[in-house]
Amino acid sequence: MSDIQHLLSIDDLEDDLRSILEWAIHFKQDPETDYDFKPLDELSIGCIYEKPSTRTRVSFEVGIHKLGGQALTLLKGDIQLGKSESIADTAAVLSRFLDGI
């Protein structure tokens, strides 16, 4: 049986969003606390950036790391999204190696 959940409506995310926001409040109030909350443990997450942004890149990579995951940064020049490689081909390849984008 598959663990895949299909997103049909933003309302389907209500419980997940509430949980994420509650954890965000805890982290913000006491960032030095070592939480065992590692929802991205052992997961590889791809981050695709069309424009360079130090704050965005650093915040995403640190956040993914703190949640137990590994970030793979792909800059605009690293992939030929929609150019020499179709978006469908790129998505198919990335989905084989990454747990999320």
PDB file of N, CA and C in Angstrom:
ATOM      1  N   MET A   1       0.836  -1.179   0.000  1.00  0.00           N
ATOM      2  CA  MET A   1       0.000   0.000   0.000  1.00  0.00           C
ATOM      3  C   MET A   1       0.884   1.246   0.000  1.00  0.00           C
ATOM      4  N   SER A   2       0.479   2.268  -0.702  1.00  0.00           N
ATOM      5  CA  SER A   2       1.263   3.490  -0.847  1.00  0.00           C
ATOM      6  C   SER A   2       0.979   4.482   0.279  1.00  0.00           C
ATOM      7  N   ASP A   3       2.029   5.201   0.678  1.00  0.00           N
ATOM      8  CA  ASP A   3       1.880   6.252   1.685  1.00  0.00           C
ATOM      9  C   ASP A   3       1.626   7.611   1.044  1.00  0.00           C
ATOM     10  N   ILE A   4       1.498   7.649  -0.269  1.00  0.00           N
ATOM     11  CA  ILE A   4       1.308   8.909  -0.977  1.00  0.00           C
ATOM     12  C   ILE A   4      -0.055   9.497  -0.644  1.00  0.00           C
ATOM     13  N   GLN A   5      -0.049  10.787  -0.301  1.00  0.00           N
ATOM     14  CA  GLN A   5      -1.296  11.504  -0.056  1.00  0.00           C
ATOM     15  C   GLN A   5      -1.472  12.523  -1.172  1.00  0.00           C
ATOM     16  N   HIS A   6      -2.645  12.576  -1.738  1.00  0.00           N
ATOM     17  CA  HIS A   6      -2.922  13.513  -2.814  1.00  0.00           C
ATOM     18  C   HIS A   6      -3.516  14.790  -2.236  1.00  0.00           C
ATOM     19  N   LEU A   7      -3.001  15.904  -2.683  1.00  0.00           N
ATOM     20  CA  LEU A   7      -3.481  17.205  -2.233  1.00  0.00           C
ATOM     21  C   LEU A   7      -4.601  17.653  -3.163  1.00  0.00           C
ATOM     22  N   LEU A   8      -5.808  17.649  -2.647  1.00  0.00           N
ATOM     23  CA  LEU A   8      -6.964  18.033  -3.450  1.00  0.00           C
ATOM     24  C   LEU A   8      -7.465  19.419  -3.095  1.00  0.00           C
ATOM     25  N   SER A   9      -7.157  19.853  -1.892  1.00  0.00           N
ATOM     26  CA  SER A   9      -7.618  21.157  -1.424  1.00  0.00           C
ATOM     27  C   SER A   9      -6.667  21.655  -0.348  1.00  0.00           C
ATOM     28  N   ILE A  10      -6.506  22.951  -0.237  1.00  0.00           N
ATOM     29  CA  ILE A  10      -5.676  23.529   0.819  1.00  0.00           C
ATOM     30  C   ILE A  10      -6.224  23.150   2.191  1.00  0.00           C
ATOM     31  N   ASP A  11      -7.511  22.886   2.263  1.00  0.00           N
ATOM     32  CA  ASP A  11      -8.123  22.464   3.529  1.00  0.00           C
ATOM     33  C   ASP A  11      -7.547  21.135   4.022  1.00  0.00           C
ATOM     34  N   ASP A  12      -7.022  20.325   3.085  1.00  0.00           N
ATOM     35  CA  ASP A  12      -6.425  19.041   3.457  1.00  0.00           C
ATOM     36  C   ASP A  12      -5.150  19.215   4.276  1.00  0.00           C
ATOM     37  N   LEU A  13      -4.601  20.415   4.277  1.00  0.00           N
ATOM     38  CA  LEU A  13      -3.341  20.681   4.975  1.00  0.00           C
ATOM     39  C   LEU A  13      -3.524  21.295   6.358  1.00  0.00           C
ATOM     40  N   GLU A  14      -4.746  21.514   6.776  1.00  0.00           N
ATOM     41  CA  GLU A  14      -5.003  22.250   8.014  1.00  0.00           C
ATOM     42  C   GLU A  14      -4.247  21.673   9.211  1.00  0.00           C
ATOM     43  N   ASP A  15      -4.342  20.371   9.447  1.00  0.00           N
ATOM     44  CA  ASP A  15      -3.668  19.758  10.598  1.00  0.00           C
ATOM     45  C   ASP A  15      -2.150  19.850  10.470  1.00  0.00           C
ATOM     46  N   ASP A  16      -1.639  19.599   9.265  1.00  0.00           N
ATOM     47  CA  ASP A  16      -0.195  19.678   9.045  1.00  0.00           C
ATOM     48  C   ASP A  16       0.316  21.097   9.262  1.00  0.00           C
ATOM     49  N   LEU A  17      -0.387  22.071   8.722  1.00  0.00           N
ATOM     50  CA  LEU A  17       0.031  23.464   8.884  1.00  0.00           C
ATOM     51  C   LEU A  17      -0.003  23.891  10.344  1.00  0.00           C
ATOM     52  N   ARG A  18      -1.017  23.467  11.059  1.00  0.00           N
ATOM     53  CA  ARG A  18      -1.115  23.798  12.484  1.00  0.00           C
ATOM     54  C   ARG A  18       0.085  23.220  13.242  1.00  0.00           C
ATOM     55  N   SER A  19       0.425  21.979  12.966  1.00  0.00           N
ATOM     56  CA  SER A  19       1.563  21.332  13.615  1.00  0.00           C
ATOM     57  C   SER A  19       2.873  22.045  13.279  1.00  0.00           C
ATOM     58  N   ILE A  20       3.050  22.402  12.023  1.00  0.00           N
ATOM     59  CA  ILE A  20       4.263  23.112  11.604  1.00  0.00           C
ATOM     60  C   ILE A  20       4.364  24.460  12.306  1.00  0.00           C
ATOM     61  N   LEU A  21       3.262  25.183  12.373  1.00  0.00           N
ATOM     62  CA  LEU A  21       3.285  26.495  13.028  1.00  0.00           C
ATOM     63  C   LEU A  21       3.546  26.379  14.525  1.00  0.00           C
ATOM     64  N   GLU A  22       3.010  25.343  15.166  1.00  0.00           N
ATOM     65  CA  GLU A  22       3.277  25.143  16.596  1.00  0.00           C
ATOM     66  C   GLU A  22       4.760  24.879  16.835  1.00  0.00           C
ATOM     67  N   TRP A  23       5.373  24.045  15.993  1.00  0.00           N
ATOM     68  CA  TRP A  23       6.806  23.791  16.127  1.00  0.00           C
ATOM     69  C   TRP A  23       7.603  25.057  15.839  1.00  0.00           C
ATOM     70  N   ALA A  24       7.186  25.846  14.855  1.00  0.00           N
ATOM     71  CA  ALA A  24       7.888  27.089  14.532  1.00  0.00           C
ATOM     72  C   ALA A  24       7.891  28.032  15.725  1.00  0.00           C
ATOM     73  N   ILE A  25       6.781  28.106  16.435  1.00  0.00           N
ATOM     74  CA  ILE A  25       6.702  28.955  17.631  1.00  0.00           C
ATOM     75  C   ILE A  25       7.685  28.459  18.683  1.00  0.00           C
ATOM     76  N   HIS A  26       7.746  27.149  18.899  1.00  0.00           N
ATOM     77  CA  HIS A  26       8.694  26.584  19.872  1.00  0.00           C
ATOM     78  C   HIS A  26      10.136  26.900  19.485  1.00  0.00           C
ATOM     79  N   PHE A  27      10.479  26.693  18.206  1.00  0.00           N
ATOM     80  CA  PHE A  27      11.840  26.963  17.747  1.00  0.00           C
ATOM     81  C   PHE A  27      12.185  28.440  17.895  1.00  0.00           C
ATOM     82  N   LYS A  28      11.252  29.304  17.582  1.00  0.00           N
ATOM     83  CA  LYS A  28      11.486  30.749  17.658  1.00  0.00           C
ATOM     84  C   LYS A  28      11.699  31.185  19.104  1.00  0.00           C
ATOM     85  N   GLN A  29      10.914  30.643  20.029  1.00  0.00           N
ATOM     86  CA  GLN A  29      11.017  31.030  21.435  1.00  0.00           C
ATOM     87  C   GLN A  29      12.296  30.510  22.077  1.00  0.00           C
ATOM     88  N   ASP A  30      12.776  29.345  21.668  1.00  0.00           N
ATOM     89  CA  ASP A  30      13.963  28.755  22.284  1.00  0.00           C
ATOM     90  C   ASP A  30      14.783  28.020  21.222  1.00  0.00           C
ATOM     91  N   PRO A  31      15.503  28.768  20.372  1.00  0.00           N
ATOM     92  CA  PRO A  31      16.221  28.146  19.259  1.00  0.00           C
ATOM     93  C   PRO A  31      17.381  27.255  19.691  1.00  0.00           C
ATOM     94  N   GLU A  32      17.848  27.388  20.931  1.00  0.00           N
ATOM     95  CA  GLU A  32      18.969  26.573  21.401  1.00  0.00           C
ATOM     96  C   GLU A  32      18.533  25.184  21.859  1.00  0.00           C
ATOM     97  N   THR A  33      17.246  24.995  22.056  1.00  0.00           N
ATOM     98  CA  THR A  33      16.748  23.696  22.496  1.00  0.00           C
ATOM     99  C   THR A  33      16.974  22.662  21.400  1.00  0.00           C
ATOM    100  N   ASP A  34      17.474  21.507  21.785  1.00  0.00           N
ATOM    101  CA  ASP A  34      17.719  20.434  20.826  1.00  0.00           C
ATOM    102  C   ASP A  34      16.473  19.558  20.734  1.00  0.00           C
ATOM    103  N   TYR A  35      15.643  19.835  19.763  1.00  0.00           N
ATOM    104  CA  TYR A  35      14.418  19.069  19.582  1.00  0.00           C
ATOM    105  C   TYR A  35      14.712  17.777  18.831  1.00  0.00           C
ATOM    106  N   ASP A  36      13.985  16.759  19.150  1.00  0.00           N
ATOM    107  CA  ASP A  36      14.098  15.502  18.425  1.00  0.00           C
ATOM    108  C   ASP A  36      13.158  15.482  17.224  1.00  0.00           C
ATOM    109  N   PHE A  37      12.605  16.617  16.890  1.00  0.00           N
ATOM    110  CA  PHE A  37      11.676  16.744  15.769  1.00  0.00           C
ATOM    111  C   PHE A  37      12.484  16.747  14.476  1.00  0.00           C
ATOM    112  N   LYS A  38      12.547  15.619  13.802  1.00  0.00           N
ATOM    113  CA  LYS A  38      13.347  15.470  12.587  1.00  0.00           C
ATOM    114  C   LYS A  38      12.489  14.880  11.463  1.00  0.00           C
ATOM    115  N   PRO A  39      11.502  15.626  10.985  1.00  0.00           N
ATOM    116  CA  PRO A  39      10.612  15.079   9.958  1.00  0.00           C
ATOM    117  C   PRO A  39      11.306  14.831   8.619  1.00  0.00           C
ATOM    118  N   LEU A  40      12.486  15.425   8.424  1.00  0.00           N
ATOM    119  CA  LEU A  40      13.208  15.224   7.170  1.00  0.00           C
ATOM    120  C   LEU A  40      14.388  14.269   7.336  1.00  0.00           C
ATOM    121  N   ASP A  41      14.401  13.521   8.443  1.00  0.00           N
ATOM    122  CA  ASP A  41      15.506  12.606   8.728  1.00  0.00           C
ATOM    123  C   ASP A  41      15.744  11.657   7.560  1.00  0.00           C
ATOM    124  N   GLU A  42      17.003  11.633   7.108  1.00  0.00           N
ATOM    125  CA  GLU A  42      17.418  10.738   6.020  1.00  0.00           C
ATOM    126  C   GLU A  42      16.814  11.108   4.662  1.00  0.00           C
ATOM    127  N   LEU A  43      16.231  12.289   4.524  1.00  0.00           N
ATOM    128  CA  LEU A  43      15.634  12.692   3.249  1.00  0.00           C
ATOM    129  C   LEU A  43      16.530  13.695   2.531  1.00  0.00           C
ATOM    130  N   SER A  44      16.555  13.610   1.210  1.00  0.00           N
ATOM    131  CA  SER A  44      17.286  14.556   0.372  1.00  0.00           C
ATOM    132  C   SER A  44      16.282  15.498  -0.275  1.00  0.00           C
ATOM    133  N   ILE A  45      16.489  16.792  -0.064  1.00  0.00           N
ATOM    134  CA  ILE A  45      15.568  17.808  -0.566  1.00  0.00           C
ATOM    135  C   ILE A  45      16.300  18.696  -1.566  1.00  0.00           C
ATOM    136  N   GLY A  46      15.770  18.800  -2.770  1.00  0.00           N
ATOM    137  CA  GLY A  46      16.354  19.656  -3.791  1.00  0.00           C
ATOM    138  C   GLY A  46      15.791  21.062  -3.700  1.00  0.00           C
ATOM    139  N   CYS A  47      16.679  22.036  -3.783  1.00  0.00           N
ATOM    140  CA  CYS A  47      16.282  23.450  -3.759  1.00  0.00           C
ATOM    141  C   CYS A  47      16.698  24.069  -5.091  1.00  0.00           C
ATOM    142  N   ILE A  48      15.733  24.494  -5.878  1.00  0.00           N
ATOM    143  CA  ILE A  48      16.010  25.081  -7.187  1.00  0.00           C
ATOM    144  C   ILE A  48      15.840  26.589  -7.076  1.00  0.00           C
ATOM    145  N   TYR A  49      16.909  27.309  -7.408  1.00  0.00           N
ATOM    146  CA  TYR A  49      16.883  28.769  -7.326  1.00  0.00           C
ATOM    147  C   TYR A  49      17.102  29.353  -8.710  1.00  0.00           C
ATOM    148  N   GLU A  50      16.143  30.150  -9.158  1.00  0.00           N
ATOM    149  CA  GLU A  50      16.285  30.812 -10.451  1.00  0.00           C
ATOM    150  C   GLU A  50      17.134  32.065 -10.319  1.00  0.00           C
ATOM    151  N   LYS A  51      17.019  32.733  -9.177  1.00  0.00           N
ATOM    152  CA  LYS A  51      17.796  33.947  -8.918  1.00  0.00           C
ATOM    153  C   LYS A  51      18.606  33.743  -7.644  1.00  0.00           C
ATOM    154  N   PRO A  52      19.850  34.242  -7.629  1.00  0.00           N
ATOM    155  CA  PRO A  52      20.660  34.086  -6.420  1.00  0.00           C
ATOM    156  C   PRO A  52      20.109  34.919  -5.267  1.00  0.00           C
ATOM    157  N   SER A  53      20.042  34.316  -4.100  1.00  0.00           N
ATOM    158  CA  SER A  53      19.592  35.013  -2.897  1.00  0.00           C
ATOM    159  C   SER A  53      20.253  34.360  -1.693  1.00  0.00           C
ATOM    160  N   THR A  54      21.181  35.076  -1.089  1.00  0.00           N
ATOM    161  CA  THR A  54      21.916  34.529   0.047  1.00  0.00           C
ATOM    162  C   THR A  54      20.984  34.166   1.187  1.00  0.00           C
ATOM    163  N   ARG A  55      20.092  35.079   1.565  1.00  0.00           N
ATOM    164  CA  ARG A  55      19.192  34.817   2.697  1.00  0.00           C
ATOM    165  C   ARG A  55      18.297  33.617   2.447  1.00  0.00           C
ATOM    166  N   THR A  56      17.721  33.532   1.255  1.00  0.00           N
ATOM    167  CA  THR A  56      16.821  32.421   0.946  1.00  0.00           C
ATOM    168  C   THR A  56      17.569  31.097   0.967  1.00  0.00           C
ATOM    169  N   ARG A  57      18.709  31.065   0.288  1.00  0.00           N
ATOM    170  CA  ARG A  57      19.473  29.818   0.216  1.00  0.00           C
ATOM    171  C   ARG A  57      19.930  29.363   1.597  1.00  0.00           C
ATOM    172  N   VAL A  58      20.514  30.275   2.370  1.00  0.00           N
ATOM    173  CA  VAL A  58      21.019  29.908   3.693  1.00  0.00           C
ATOM    174  C   VAL A  58      19.881  29.476   4.608  1.00  0.00           C
ATOM    175  N   SER A  59      18.769  30.211   4.605  1.00  0.00           N
ATOM    176  CA  SER A  59      17.666  29.864   5.509  1.00  0.00           C
ATOM    177  C   SER A  59      17.065  28.503   5.157  1.00  0.00           C
ATOM    178  N   PHE A  60      16.911  28.209   3.868  1.00  0.00           N
ATOM    179  CA  PHE A  60      16.370  26.908   3.475  1.00  0.00           C
ATOM    180  C   PHE A  60      17.339  25.782   3.813  1.00  0.00           C
ATOM    181  N   GLU A  61      18.621  25.966   3.504  1.00  0.00           N
ATOM    182  CA  GLU A  61      19.588  24.900   3.760  1.00  0.00           C
ATOM    183  C   GLU A  61      19.754  24.629   5.251  1.00  0.00           C
ATOM    184  N   VAL A  62      19.819  25.681   6.053  1.00  0.00           N
ATOM    185  CA  VAL A  62      19.935  25.497   7.505  1.00  0.00           C
ATOM    186  C   VAL A  62      18.663  24.853   8.057  1.00  0.00           C
ATOM    187  N   GLY A  63      17.506  25.308   7.596  1.00  0.00           N
ATOM    188  CA  GLY A  63      16.242  24.738   8.054  1.00  0.00           C
ATOM    189  C   GLY A  63      16.122  23.261   7.727  1.00  0.00           C
ATOM    190  N   ILE A  64      16.477  22.895   6.508  1.00  0.00           N
ATOM    191  CA  ILE A  64      16.423  21.485   6.103  1.00  0.00           C
ATOM    192  C   ILE A  64      17.376  20.663   6.961  1.00  0.00           C
ATOM    193  N   HIS A  65      18.572  21.195   7.197  1.00  0.00           N
ATOM    194  CA  HIS A  65      19.553  20.488   8.033  1.00  0.00           C
ATOM    195  C   HIS A  65      19.044  20.305   9.461  1.00  0.00           C
ATOM    196  N   LYS A  66      18.495  21.372  10.052  1.00  0.00           N
ATOM    197  CA  LYS A  66      17.999  21.292  11.431  1.00  0.00           C
ATOM    198  C   LYS A  66      16.840  20.308  11.563  1.00  0.00           C
ATOM    199  N   LEU A  67      16.112  20.089  10.482  1.00  0.00           N
ATOM    200  CA  LEU A  67      14.999  19.140  10.500  1.00  0.00           C
ATOM    201  C   LEU A  67      15.437  17.738  10.086  1.00  0.00           C
ATOM    202  N   GLY A  68      16.755  17.541   9.966  1.00  0.00           N
ATOM    203  CA  GLY A  68      17.291  16.212   9.730  1.00  0.00           C
ATOM    204  C   GLY A  68      17.576  15.859   8.284  1.00  0.00           C
ATOM    205  N   GLY A  69      17.275  16.752   7.358  1.00  0.00           N
ATOM    206  CA  GLY A  69      17.448  16.446   5.945  1.00  0.00           C
ATOM    207  C   GLY A  69      18.755  16.942   5.376  1.00  0.00           C
ATOM    208  N   GLN A  70      18.949  16.636   4.105  1.00  0.00           N
ATOM    209  CA  GLN A  70      20.117  17.090   3.376  1.00  0.00           C
ATOM    210  C   GLN A  70      19.629  17.902   2.184  1.00  0.00           C
ATOM    211  N   ALA A  71      20.130  19.123   2.064  1.00  0.00           N
ATOM    212  CA  ALA A  71      19.726  20.001   0.969  1.00  0.00           C
ATOM    213  C   ALA A  71      20.679  19.855  -0.209  1.00  0.00           C
ATOM    214  N   LEU A  72      20.109  19.784  -1.396  1.00  0.00           N
ATOM    215  CA  LEU A  72      20.886  19.797  -2.625  1.00  0.00           C
ATOM    216  C   LEU A  72      20.472  21.052  -3.381  1.00  0.00           C
ATOM    217  N   THR A  73      21.407  21.976  -3.532  1.00  0.00           N
ATOM    218  CA  THR A  73      21.106  23.241  -4.188  1.00  0.00           C
ATOM    219  C   THR A  73      21.364  23.133  -5.681  1.00  0.00           C
ATOM    220  N   LEU A  74      20.373  23.505  -6.464  1.00  0.00           N
ATOM    221  CA  LEU A  74      20.481  23.539  -7.916  1.00  0.00           C
ATOM    222  C   LEU A  74      20.221  24.969  -8.365  1.00  0.00           C
ATOM    223  N   LEU A  75      21.258  25.598  -8.905  1.00  0.00           N
ATOM    224  CA  LEU A  75      21.115  26.964  -9.393  1.00  0.00           C
ATOM    225  C   LEU A  75      20.650  26.946 -10.845  1.00  0.00           C
ATOM    226  N   LYS A  76      20.233  28.101 -11.330  1.00  0.00           N
ATOM    227  CA  LYS A  76      19.689  28.209 -12.682  1.00  0.00           C
ATOM    228  C   LYS A  76      20.635  27.599 -13.725  1.00  0.00           C
ATOM    229  N   GLY A  77      21.927  27.817 -13.572  1.00  0.00           N
ATOM    230  CA  GLY A  77      22.897  27.294 -14.526  1.00  0.00           C
ATOM    231  C   GLY A  77      23.186  25.813 -14.373  1.00  0.00           C
ATOM    232  N   ASP A  78      22.757  25.210 -13.285  1.00  0.00           N
ATOM    233  CA  ASP A  78      23.017  23.789 -13.032  1.00  0.00           C
ATOM    234  C   ASP A  78      22.071  22.867 -13.790  1.00  0.00           C
ATOM    235  N   ILE A  79      20.909  23.343 -14.106  1.00  0.00           N
ATOM    236  CA  ILE A  79      19.929  22.523 -14.816  1.00  0.00           C
ATOM    237  C   ILE A  79      19.410  23.303 -16.020  1.00  0.00           C
ATOM    238  N   GLN A  80      18.978  22.589 -17.016  1.00  0.00           N
ATOM    239  CA  GLN A  80      18.471  23.209 -18.245  1.00  0.00           C
ATOM    240  C   GLN A  80      16.954  23.097 -18.296  1.00  0.00           C
ATOM    241  N   LEU A  81      16.324  23.506 -17.215  1.00  0.00           N
ATOM    242  CA  LEU A  81      14.884  23.356 -17.055  1.00  0.00           C
ATOM    243  C   LEU A  81      14.130  24.069 -18.173  1.00  0.00           C
ATOM    244  N   GLY A  82      13.456  23.290 -19.008  1.00  0.00           N
ATOM    245  CA  GLY A  82      12.649  23.846 -20.087  1.00  0.00           C
ATOM    246  C   GLY A  82      13.453  24.249 -21.307  1.00  0.00           C
ATOM    247  N   LYS A  83      14.769  24.022 -21.301  1.00  0.00           N
ATOM    248  CA  LYS A  83      15.612  24.377 -22.451  1.00  0.00           C
ATOM    249  C   LYS A  83      16.017  23.096 -23.166  1.00  0.00           C
ATOM    250  N   SER A  84      17.239  22.624 -22.932  1.00  0.00           N
ATOM    251  CA  SER A  84      17.676  21.395 -23.605  1.00  0.00           C
ATOM    252  C   SER A  84      17.064  20.147 -22.971  1.00  0.00           C
ATOM    253  N   GLU A  85      16.532  20.283 -21.771  1.00  0.00           N
ATOM    254  CA  GLU A  85      15.829  19.185 -21.105  1.00  0.00           C
ATOM    255  C   GLU A  85      14.400  19.637 -20.821  1.00  0.00           C
ATOM    256  N   SER A  86      13.452  18.800 -21.150  1.00  0.00           N
ATOM    257  CA  SER A  86      12.063  19.189 -20.884  1.00  0.00           C
ATOM    258  C   SER A  86      11.807  19.196 -19.379  1.00  0.00           C
ATOM    259  N   ILE A  87      10.815  19.938 -18.980  1.00  0.00           N
ATOM    260  CA  ILE A  87      10.442  19.985 -17.565  1.00  0.00           C
ATOM    261  C   ILE A  87      10.037  18.590 -17.094  1.00  0.00           C
ATOM    262  N   ALA A  88       9.320  17.859 -17.935  1.00  0.00           N
ATOM    263  CA  ALA A  88       8.887  16.502 -17.575  1.00  0.00           C
ATOM    264  C   ALA A  88      10.084  15.578 -17.360  1.00  0.00           C
ATOM    265  N   ASP A  89      11.092  15.657 -18.252  1.00  0.00           N
ATOM    266  CA  ASP A  89      12.287  14.819 -18.097  1.00  0.00           C
ATOM    267  C   ASP A  89      13.057  15.191 -16.838  1.00  0.00           C
ATOM    268  N   THR A  90      13.212  16.481 -16.605  1.00  0.00           N
ATOM    269  CA  THR A  90      13.921  16.944 -15.415  1.00  0.00           C
ATOM    270  C   THR A  90      13.207  16.479 -14.155  1.00  0.00           C
ATOM    271  N   ALA A  91      11.890  16.621 -14.131  1.00  0.00           N
ATOM    272  CA  ALA A  91      11.110  16.193 -12.959  1.00  0.00           C
ATOM    273  C   ALA A  91      11.236  14.688 -12.742  1.00  0.00           C
ATOM    274  N   ALA A  92      11.211  13.919 -13.823  1.00  0.00           N
ATOM    275  CA  ALA A  92      11.322  12.464 -13.704  1.00  0.00           C
ATOM    276  C   ALA A  92      12.677  12.062 -13.120  1.00  0.00           C
ATOM    277  N   VAL A  93      13.747  12.692 -13.593  1.00  0.00           N
ATOM    278  CA  VAL A  93      15.086  12.375 -13.087  1.00  0.00           C
ATOM    279  C   VAL A  93      15.214  12.784 -11.626  1.00  0.00           C
ATOM    280  N   LEU A  94      14.808  14.002 -11.298  1.00  0.00           N
ATOM    281  CA  LEU A  94      14.926  14.478  -9.917  1.00  0.00           C
ATOM    282  C   LEU A  94      14.092  13.624  -8.962  1.00  0.00           C
ATOM    283  N   SER A  95      12.927  13.179  -9.415  1.00  0.00           N
ATOM    284  CA  SER A  95      12.063  12.386  -8.532  1.00  0.00           C
ATOM    285  C   SER A  95      12.663  11.015  -8.215  1.00  0.00           C
ATOM    286  N   ARG A  96      13.583  10.552  -9.052  1.00  0.00           N
ATOM    287  CA  ARG A  96      14.244   9.269  -8.781  1.00  0.00           C
ATOM    288  C   ARG A  96      15.289   9.388  -7.672  1.00  0.00           C
ATOM    289  N   PHE A  97      15.859  10.583  -7.529  1.00  0.00           N
ATOM    290  CA  PHE A  97      16.979  10.748  -6.608  1.00  0.00           C
ATOM    291  C   PHE A  97      16.665  11.577  -5.375  1.00  0.00           C
ATOM    292  N   LEU A  98      15.644  12.403  -5.447  1.00  0.00           N
ATOM    293  CA  LEU A  98      15.318  13.298  -4.339  1.00  0.00           C
ATOM    294  C   LEU A  98      13.994  12.899  -3.697  1.00  0.00           C
ATOM    295  N   ASP A  99      13.874  13.218  -2.428  1.00  0.00           N
ATOM    296  CA  ASP A  99      12.631  12.935  -1.705  1.00  0.00           C
ATOM    297  C   ASP A  99      11.660  14.102  -1.759  1.00  0.00           C
ATOM    298  N   GLY A 100      12.141  15.256  -2.168  1.00  0.00           N
ATOM    299  CA  GLY A 100      11.286  16.438  -2.269  1.00  0.00           C
ATOM    300  C   GLY A 100      12.018  17.551  -2.981  1.00  0.00           C
ATOM    301  N   ILE A 101      11.259  18.488  -3.524  1.00  0.00           N
ATOM    302  CA  ILE A 101      11.842  19.647  -4.214  1.00  0.00           C
ATOM    303  C   ILE A 101      11.188  20.893  -3.666  1.00  0.00           C
TER     304      ILE A 101
END
